[in-house]
Tab-separated table of C-alpha atoms and ligand atoms in Angstrom:
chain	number	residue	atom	x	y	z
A	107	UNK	CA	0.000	0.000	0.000
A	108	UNK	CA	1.129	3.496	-0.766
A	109	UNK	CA	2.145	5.367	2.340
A	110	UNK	CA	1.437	8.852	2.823
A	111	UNK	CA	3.985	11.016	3.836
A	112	UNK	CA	3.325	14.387	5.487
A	113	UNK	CA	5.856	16.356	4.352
A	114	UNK	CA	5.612	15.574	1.005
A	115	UNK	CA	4.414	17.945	-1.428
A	116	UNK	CA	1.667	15.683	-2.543
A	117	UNK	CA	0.534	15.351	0.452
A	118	UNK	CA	0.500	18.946	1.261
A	119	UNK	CA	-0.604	20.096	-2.310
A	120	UNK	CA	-4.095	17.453	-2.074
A	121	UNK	CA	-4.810	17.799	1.854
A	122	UNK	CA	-7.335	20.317	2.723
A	123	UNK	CA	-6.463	22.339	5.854
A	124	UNK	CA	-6.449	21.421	9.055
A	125	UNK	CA	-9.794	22.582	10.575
A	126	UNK	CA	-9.775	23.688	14.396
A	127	UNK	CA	-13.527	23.223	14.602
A	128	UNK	CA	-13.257	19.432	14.038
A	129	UNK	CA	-10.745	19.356	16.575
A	130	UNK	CA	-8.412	17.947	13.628
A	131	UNK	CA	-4.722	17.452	15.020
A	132	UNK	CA	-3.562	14.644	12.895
A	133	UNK	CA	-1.493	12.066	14.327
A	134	UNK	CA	2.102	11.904	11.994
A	135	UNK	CA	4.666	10.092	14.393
A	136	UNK	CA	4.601	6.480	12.771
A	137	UNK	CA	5.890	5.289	16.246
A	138	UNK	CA	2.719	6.993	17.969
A	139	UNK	CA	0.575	5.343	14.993
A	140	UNK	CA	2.027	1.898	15.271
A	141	UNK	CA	2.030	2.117	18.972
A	142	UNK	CA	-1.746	2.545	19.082
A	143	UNK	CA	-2.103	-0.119	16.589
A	144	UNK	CA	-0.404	-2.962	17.895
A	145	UNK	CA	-2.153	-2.085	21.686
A	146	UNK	CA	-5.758	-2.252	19.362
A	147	UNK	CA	-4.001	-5.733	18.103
A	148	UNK	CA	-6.257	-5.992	14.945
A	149	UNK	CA	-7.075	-9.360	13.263
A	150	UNK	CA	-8.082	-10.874	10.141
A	151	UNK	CA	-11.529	-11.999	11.437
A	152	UNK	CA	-11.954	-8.807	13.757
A	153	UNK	CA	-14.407	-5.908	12.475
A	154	UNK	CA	-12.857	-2.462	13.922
A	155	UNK	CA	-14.730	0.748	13.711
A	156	UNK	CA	-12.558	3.795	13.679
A	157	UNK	CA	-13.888	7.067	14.574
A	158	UNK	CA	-13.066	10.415	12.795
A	159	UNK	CA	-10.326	8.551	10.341
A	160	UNK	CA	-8.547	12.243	9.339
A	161	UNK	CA	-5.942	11.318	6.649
A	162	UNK	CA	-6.044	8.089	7.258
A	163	UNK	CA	-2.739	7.417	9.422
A	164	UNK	CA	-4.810	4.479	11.938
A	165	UNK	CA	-6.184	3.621	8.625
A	166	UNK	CA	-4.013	2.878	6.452
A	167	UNK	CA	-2.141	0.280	8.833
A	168	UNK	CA	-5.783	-0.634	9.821
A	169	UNK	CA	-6.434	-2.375	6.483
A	170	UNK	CA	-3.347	-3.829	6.347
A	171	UNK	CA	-4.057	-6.073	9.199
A	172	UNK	CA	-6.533	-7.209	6.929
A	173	UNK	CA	-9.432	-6.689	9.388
A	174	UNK	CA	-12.498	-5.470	8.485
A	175	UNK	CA	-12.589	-1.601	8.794
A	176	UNK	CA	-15.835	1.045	9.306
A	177	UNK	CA	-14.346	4.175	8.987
A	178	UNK	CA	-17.021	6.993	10.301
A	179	UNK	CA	-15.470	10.947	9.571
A	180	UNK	CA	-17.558	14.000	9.442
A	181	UNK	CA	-15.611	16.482	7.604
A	182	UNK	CA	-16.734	16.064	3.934
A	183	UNK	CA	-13.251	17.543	2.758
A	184	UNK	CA	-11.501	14.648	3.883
A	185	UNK	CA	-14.341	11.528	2.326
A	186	UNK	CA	-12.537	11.934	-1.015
A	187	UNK	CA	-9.148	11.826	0.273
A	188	UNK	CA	-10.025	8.626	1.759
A	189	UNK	CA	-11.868	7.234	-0.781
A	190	UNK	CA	-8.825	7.807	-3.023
A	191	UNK	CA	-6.547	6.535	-0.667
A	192	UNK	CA	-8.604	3.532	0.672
A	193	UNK	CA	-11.700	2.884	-1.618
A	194	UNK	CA	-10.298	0.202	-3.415
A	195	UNK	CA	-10.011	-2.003	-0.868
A	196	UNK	CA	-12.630	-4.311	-0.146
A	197	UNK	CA	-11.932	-4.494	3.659
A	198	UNK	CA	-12.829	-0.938	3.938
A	199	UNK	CA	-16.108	0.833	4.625
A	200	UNK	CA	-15.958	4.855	4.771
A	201	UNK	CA	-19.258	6.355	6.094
A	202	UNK	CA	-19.508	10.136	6.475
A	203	UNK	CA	-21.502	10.910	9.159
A	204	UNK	CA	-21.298	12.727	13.103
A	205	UNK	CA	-20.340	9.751	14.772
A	206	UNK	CA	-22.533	10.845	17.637
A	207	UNK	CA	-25.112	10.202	15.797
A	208	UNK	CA	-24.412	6.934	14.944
A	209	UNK	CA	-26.381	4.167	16.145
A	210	UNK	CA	-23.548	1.357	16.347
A	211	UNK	CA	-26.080	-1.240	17.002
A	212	UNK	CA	-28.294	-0.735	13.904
A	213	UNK	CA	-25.066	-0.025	11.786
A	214	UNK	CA	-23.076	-3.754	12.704
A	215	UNK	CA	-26.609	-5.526	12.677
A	216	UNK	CA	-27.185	-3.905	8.971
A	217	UNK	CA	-23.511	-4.957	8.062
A	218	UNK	CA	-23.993	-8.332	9.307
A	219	UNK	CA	-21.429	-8.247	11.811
A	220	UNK	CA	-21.233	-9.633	15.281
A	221	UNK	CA	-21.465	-6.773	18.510
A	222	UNK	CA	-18.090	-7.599	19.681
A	223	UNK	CA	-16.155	-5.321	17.170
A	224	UNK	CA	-12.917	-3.507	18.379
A	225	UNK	CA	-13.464	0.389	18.571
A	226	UNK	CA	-10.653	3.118	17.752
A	227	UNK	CA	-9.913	6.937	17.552
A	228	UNK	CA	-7.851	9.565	18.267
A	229	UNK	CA	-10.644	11.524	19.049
A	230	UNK	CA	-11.275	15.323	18.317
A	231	UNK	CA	-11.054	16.917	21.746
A	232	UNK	CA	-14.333	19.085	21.595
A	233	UNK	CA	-16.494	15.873	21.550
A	234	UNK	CA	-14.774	13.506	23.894
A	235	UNK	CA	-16.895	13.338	26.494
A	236	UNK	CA	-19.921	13.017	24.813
A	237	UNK	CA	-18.950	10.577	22.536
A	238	UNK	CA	-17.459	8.180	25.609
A	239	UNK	CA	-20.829	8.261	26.709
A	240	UNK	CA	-22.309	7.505	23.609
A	241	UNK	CA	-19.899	4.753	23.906
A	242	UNK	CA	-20.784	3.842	27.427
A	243	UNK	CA	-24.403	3.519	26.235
A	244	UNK	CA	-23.899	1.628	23.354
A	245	UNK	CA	-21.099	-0.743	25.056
A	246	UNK	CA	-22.517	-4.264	24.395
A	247	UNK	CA	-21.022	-3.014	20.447
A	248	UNK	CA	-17.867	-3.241	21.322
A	249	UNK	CA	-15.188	-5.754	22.909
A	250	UNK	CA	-12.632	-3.313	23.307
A	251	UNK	CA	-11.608	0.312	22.899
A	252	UNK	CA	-8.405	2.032	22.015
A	253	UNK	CA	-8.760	5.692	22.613
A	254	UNK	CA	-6.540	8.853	22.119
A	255	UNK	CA	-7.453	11.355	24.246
A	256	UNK	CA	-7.006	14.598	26.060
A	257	UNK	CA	-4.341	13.601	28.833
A	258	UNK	CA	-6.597	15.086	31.466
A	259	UNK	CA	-9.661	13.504	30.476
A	260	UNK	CA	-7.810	9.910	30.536
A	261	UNK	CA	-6.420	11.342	34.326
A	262	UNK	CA	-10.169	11.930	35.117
A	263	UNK	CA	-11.571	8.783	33.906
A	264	UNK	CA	-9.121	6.743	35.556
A	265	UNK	CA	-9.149	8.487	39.045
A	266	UNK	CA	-9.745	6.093	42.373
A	267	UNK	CA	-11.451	6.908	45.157
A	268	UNK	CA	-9.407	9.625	47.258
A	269	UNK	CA	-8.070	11.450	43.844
A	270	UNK	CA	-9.139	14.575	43.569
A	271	UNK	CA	-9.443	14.482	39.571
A	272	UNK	CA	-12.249	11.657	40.367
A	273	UNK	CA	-16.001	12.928	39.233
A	274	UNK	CA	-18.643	11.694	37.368
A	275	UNK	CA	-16.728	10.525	34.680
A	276	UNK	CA	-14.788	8.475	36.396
A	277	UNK	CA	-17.514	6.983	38.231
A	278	UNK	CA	-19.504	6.648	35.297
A	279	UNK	CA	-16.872	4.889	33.238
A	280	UNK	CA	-15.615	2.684	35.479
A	281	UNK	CA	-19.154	1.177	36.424
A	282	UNK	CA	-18.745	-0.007	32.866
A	283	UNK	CA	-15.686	0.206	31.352
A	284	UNK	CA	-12.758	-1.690	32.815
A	285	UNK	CA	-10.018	1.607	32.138
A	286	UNK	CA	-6.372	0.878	31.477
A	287	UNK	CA	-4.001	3.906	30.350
A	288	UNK	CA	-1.523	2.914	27.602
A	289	UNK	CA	0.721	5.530	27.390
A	290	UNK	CA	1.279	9.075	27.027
A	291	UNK	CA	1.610	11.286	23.157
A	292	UNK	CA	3.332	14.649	23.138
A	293	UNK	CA	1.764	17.236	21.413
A	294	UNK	CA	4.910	17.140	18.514
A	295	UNK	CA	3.803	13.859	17.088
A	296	UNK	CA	0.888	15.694	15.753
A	297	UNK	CA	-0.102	18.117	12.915
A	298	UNK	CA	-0.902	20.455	13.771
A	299	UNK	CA	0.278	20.149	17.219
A	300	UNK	CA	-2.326	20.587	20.108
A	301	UNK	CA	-1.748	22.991	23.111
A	302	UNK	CA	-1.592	19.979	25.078
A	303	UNK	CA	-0.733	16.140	25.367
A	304	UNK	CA	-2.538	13.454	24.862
A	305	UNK	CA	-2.790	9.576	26.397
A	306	UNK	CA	-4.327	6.348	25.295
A	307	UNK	CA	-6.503	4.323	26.982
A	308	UNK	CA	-7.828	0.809	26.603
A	309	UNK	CA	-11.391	0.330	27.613
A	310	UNK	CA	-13.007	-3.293	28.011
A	311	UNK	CA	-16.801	-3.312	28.205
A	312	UNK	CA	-17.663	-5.694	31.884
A	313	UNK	CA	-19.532	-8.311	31.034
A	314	UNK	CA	-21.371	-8.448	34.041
A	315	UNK	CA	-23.193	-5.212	35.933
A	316	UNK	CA	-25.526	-5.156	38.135
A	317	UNK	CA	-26.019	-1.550	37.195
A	318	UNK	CA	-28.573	-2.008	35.016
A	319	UNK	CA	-30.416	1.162	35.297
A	320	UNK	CA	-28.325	3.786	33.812
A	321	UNK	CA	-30.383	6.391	33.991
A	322	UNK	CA	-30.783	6.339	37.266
A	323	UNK	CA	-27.155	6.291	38.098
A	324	UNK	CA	-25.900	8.688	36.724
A	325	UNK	CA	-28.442	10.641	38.014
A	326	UNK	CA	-27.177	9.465	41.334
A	327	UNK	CA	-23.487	10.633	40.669
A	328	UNK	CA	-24.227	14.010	38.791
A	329	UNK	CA	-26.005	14.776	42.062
A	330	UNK	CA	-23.884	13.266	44.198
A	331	UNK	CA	-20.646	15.102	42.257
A	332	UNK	CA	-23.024	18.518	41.508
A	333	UNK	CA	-20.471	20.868	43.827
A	334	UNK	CA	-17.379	19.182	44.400
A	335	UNK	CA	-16.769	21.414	47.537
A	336	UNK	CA	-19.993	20.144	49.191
A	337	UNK	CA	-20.343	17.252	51.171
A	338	UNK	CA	-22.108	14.303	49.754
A	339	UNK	CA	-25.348	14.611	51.988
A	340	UNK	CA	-25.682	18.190	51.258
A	341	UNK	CA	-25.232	17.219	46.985
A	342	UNK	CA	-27.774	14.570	47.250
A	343	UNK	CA	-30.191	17.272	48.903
A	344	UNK	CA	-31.240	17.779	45.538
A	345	UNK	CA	-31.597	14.523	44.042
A	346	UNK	CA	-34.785	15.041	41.933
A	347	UNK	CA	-38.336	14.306	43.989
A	348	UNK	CA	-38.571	10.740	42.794
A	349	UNK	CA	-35.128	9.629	44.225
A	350	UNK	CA	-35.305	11.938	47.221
A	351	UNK	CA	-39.100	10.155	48.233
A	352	UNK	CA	-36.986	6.480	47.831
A	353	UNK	CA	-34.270	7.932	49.738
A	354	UNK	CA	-35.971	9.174	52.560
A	355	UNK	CA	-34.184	10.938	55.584
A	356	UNK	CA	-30.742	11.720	53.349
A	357	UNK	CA	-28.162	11.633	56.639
A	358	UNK	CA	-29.943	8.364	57.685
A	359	UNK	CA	-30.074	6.239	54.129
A	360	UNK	CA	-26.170	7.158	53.497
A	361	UNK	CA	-25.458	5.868	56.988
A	362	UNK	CA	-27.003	2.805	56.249
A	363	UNK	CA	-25.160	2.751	52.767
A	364	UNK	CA	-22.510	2.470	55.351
A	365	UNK	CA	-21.175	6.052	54.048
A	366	UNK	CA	-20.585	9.225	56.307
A	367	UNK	CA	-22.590	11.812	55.181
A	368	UNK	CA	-20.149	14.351	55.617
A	369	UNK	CA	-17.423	12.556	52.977
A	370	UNK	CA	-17.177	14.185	49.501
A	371	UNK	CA	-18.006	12.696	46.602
A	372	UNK	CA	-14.618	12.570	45.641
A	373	UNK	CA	-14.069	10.147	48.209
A	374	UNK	CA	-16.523	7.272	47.298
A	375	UNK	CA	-15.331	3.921	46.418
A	376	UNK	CA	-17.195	2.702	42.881
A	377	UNK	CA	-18.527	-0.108	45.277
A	378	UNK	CA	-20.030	2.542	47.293
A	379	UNK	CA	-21.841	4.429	44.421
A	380	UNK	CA	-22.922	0.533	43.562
A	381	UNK	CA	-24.419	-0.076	47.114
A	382	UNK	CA	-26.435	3.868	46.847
A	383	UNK	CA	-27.864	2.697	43.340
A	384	UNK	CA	-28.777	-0.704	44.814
A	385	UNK	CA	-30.552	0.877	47.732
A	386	UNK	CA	-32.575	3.137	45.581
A	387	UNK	CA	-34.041	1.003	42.953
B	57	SAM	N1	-7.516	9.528	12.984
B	57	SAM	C1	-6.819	10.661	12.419
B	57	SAM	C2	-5.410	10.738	12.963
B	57	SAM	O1	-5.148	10.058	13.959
B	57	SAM	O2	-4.600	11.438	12.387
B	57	SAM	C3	-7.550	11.983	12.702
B	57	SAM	C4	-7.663	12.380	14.138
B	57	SAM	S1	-8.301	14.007	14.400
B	57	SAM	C5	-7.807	14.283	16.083
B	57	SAM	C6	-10.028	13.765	14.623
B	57	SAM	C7	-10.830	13.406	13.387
B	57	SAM	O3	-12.203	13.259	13.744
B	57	SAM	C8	-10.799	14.469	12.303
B	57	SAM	O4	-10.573	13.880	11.068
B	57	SAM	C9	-12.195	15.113	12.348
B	57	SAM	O5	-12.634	15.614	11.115
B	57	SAM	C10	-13.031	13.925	12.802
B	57	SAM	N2	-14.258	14.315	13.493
B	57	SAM	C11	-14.480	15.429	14.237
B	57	SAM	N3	-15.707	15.398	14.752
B	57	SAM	C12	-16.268	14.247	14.361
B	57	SAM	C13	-17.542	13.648	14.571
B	57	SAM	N4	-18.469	14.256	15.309
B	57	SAM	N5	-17.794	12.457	13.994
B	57	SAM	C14	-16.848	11.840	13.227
B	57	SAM	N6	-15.636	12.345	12.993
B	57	SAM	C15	-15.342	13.532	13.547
């Protein structure tokens, strides 16, 4: 396969600017690229879905591995490109669309594939967190996740108990998600290079979860993390009227969650969120 090279006048002459406002910072350090791709591991029999596929560097080595690849990118600029560069191949599927938009169930069971597909990006910052909770939602999809993003949003999501960085994110993802950071990317293996650096992360959706009701928890921990100053009686003060009626006295149904009211949020274990959902369903 051809490779693309970013300084080469081809390249530059045929690639439409980078555009800020799809968060496009396009990974060119072919140690960064082949470091994500042998942590994603793909096989011949695998289906991977790669969001926002930019120029193509995940790509390119994508197909190689001679998995089958769903490439989803918004920016209509780029489709061609890709379509050039990739369109041939018969183990590649380019669909231009907002991949929070995307229903991943209805698109794998209208491919024919199986819901146990590999996921990867090196997502645009501006959407991260609402597209890991698209992903959260939509987690029986997907086996396994390899993720680029925003060092601080990896720090967040992997927080324990105790860590100040810890909030609903965390919480959130690691009801779900088992989280394992990879490794770190500095902003100069990029183009063009972010303000900040970056991290990988590998998620693994947990088979089994007694969480079943996500709604409900997470309106548990957006409460429960609402002012990170407060204590977590005085956050779940506000719970909305349905939870506070199930909840009762607040003081007395945390101490029976075997939590003291006056911790902070911050502070709870996720087997301690899991026992305050439990108690109010
Ligand atoms: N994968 C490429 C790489 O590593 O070089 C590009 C990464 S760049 C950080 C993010 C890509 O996601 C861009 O190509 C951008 O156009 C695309 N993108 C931004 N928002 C998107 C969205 N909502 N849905 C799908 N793709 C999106």
């Amino acid at each position: 396969m051809q490779h693309k090279k970013e300084n080469s006048p081809f390249t530059i002459h045929r690639s439409p600017f980078a555009k800020k406002s799809f968060g496009q910072n396009f990974l060119v350090d072919q140690n960064y690229i082949d470091k994500i791709i042998s942590a994603l591991n793909p096989q011949k029999d695998e289906t991977i879905i790669e969001i926002g596929a930019g120029r193509g560097a995940l790509t390119e080595k994508l197909i190689e591995s001679g998995a089958k690849i769903i490439a989803i990118e918004l920016d209509r600029d780029l489709i061609p490109l890709l379509q050039t560069d990739f369109g041939r191949y018969e183990n590649f599927t380019l669909i231009e669309q907002d991949a929070l938009t995307v229903d991943f169930k209805n698109l794998l069971t209208t491919h024919r594939l199986p819901l146990n597909t590999k996921l990867v990006a090196n997502l645009p910052y501006y959407i991260s967190t609402a597209i890991l909770q698209k992903l959260i939602k939509q987690r029986n999809c997907f086996g396994e996740m390899v993720l680029m993003l925003q060092r601080e949003v990896v720090e967040r999501i992997t927080a324990e108990a105790g860590n100040r960085e810890r909030g609903f994110l965390s919480v959130l993802v690691q009801a779900y998600l088992q989280t394992e950071k990879l490794f770190d990317v500095p902003p100069s293996a990029f183009r063009p290079a972010p303000k900040v650096w970056s991290s990988v992360i590998r998620l693994v959706t947990k088979n089994e979860n007694e969480i079943k009701n996500e709604k409900l928890f997470r309106e548990i921990i957006s409460t429960g993390f609402a002012q990170k100053r407060k204590t977590i009686l005085n956050n779940l003060k506000n719970v909305p009227p349905e939870l506070r009626e199930k909840f009762g006295d607040i003081e007395t149904f945390l101490e029976s969650c075997g939590i003291n009211p006056q911790r902070r949020a911050e502070t709870l274990t996720l087997d301690e969120w899991r026992q305050i959902y439990s108690l109010s369903i």
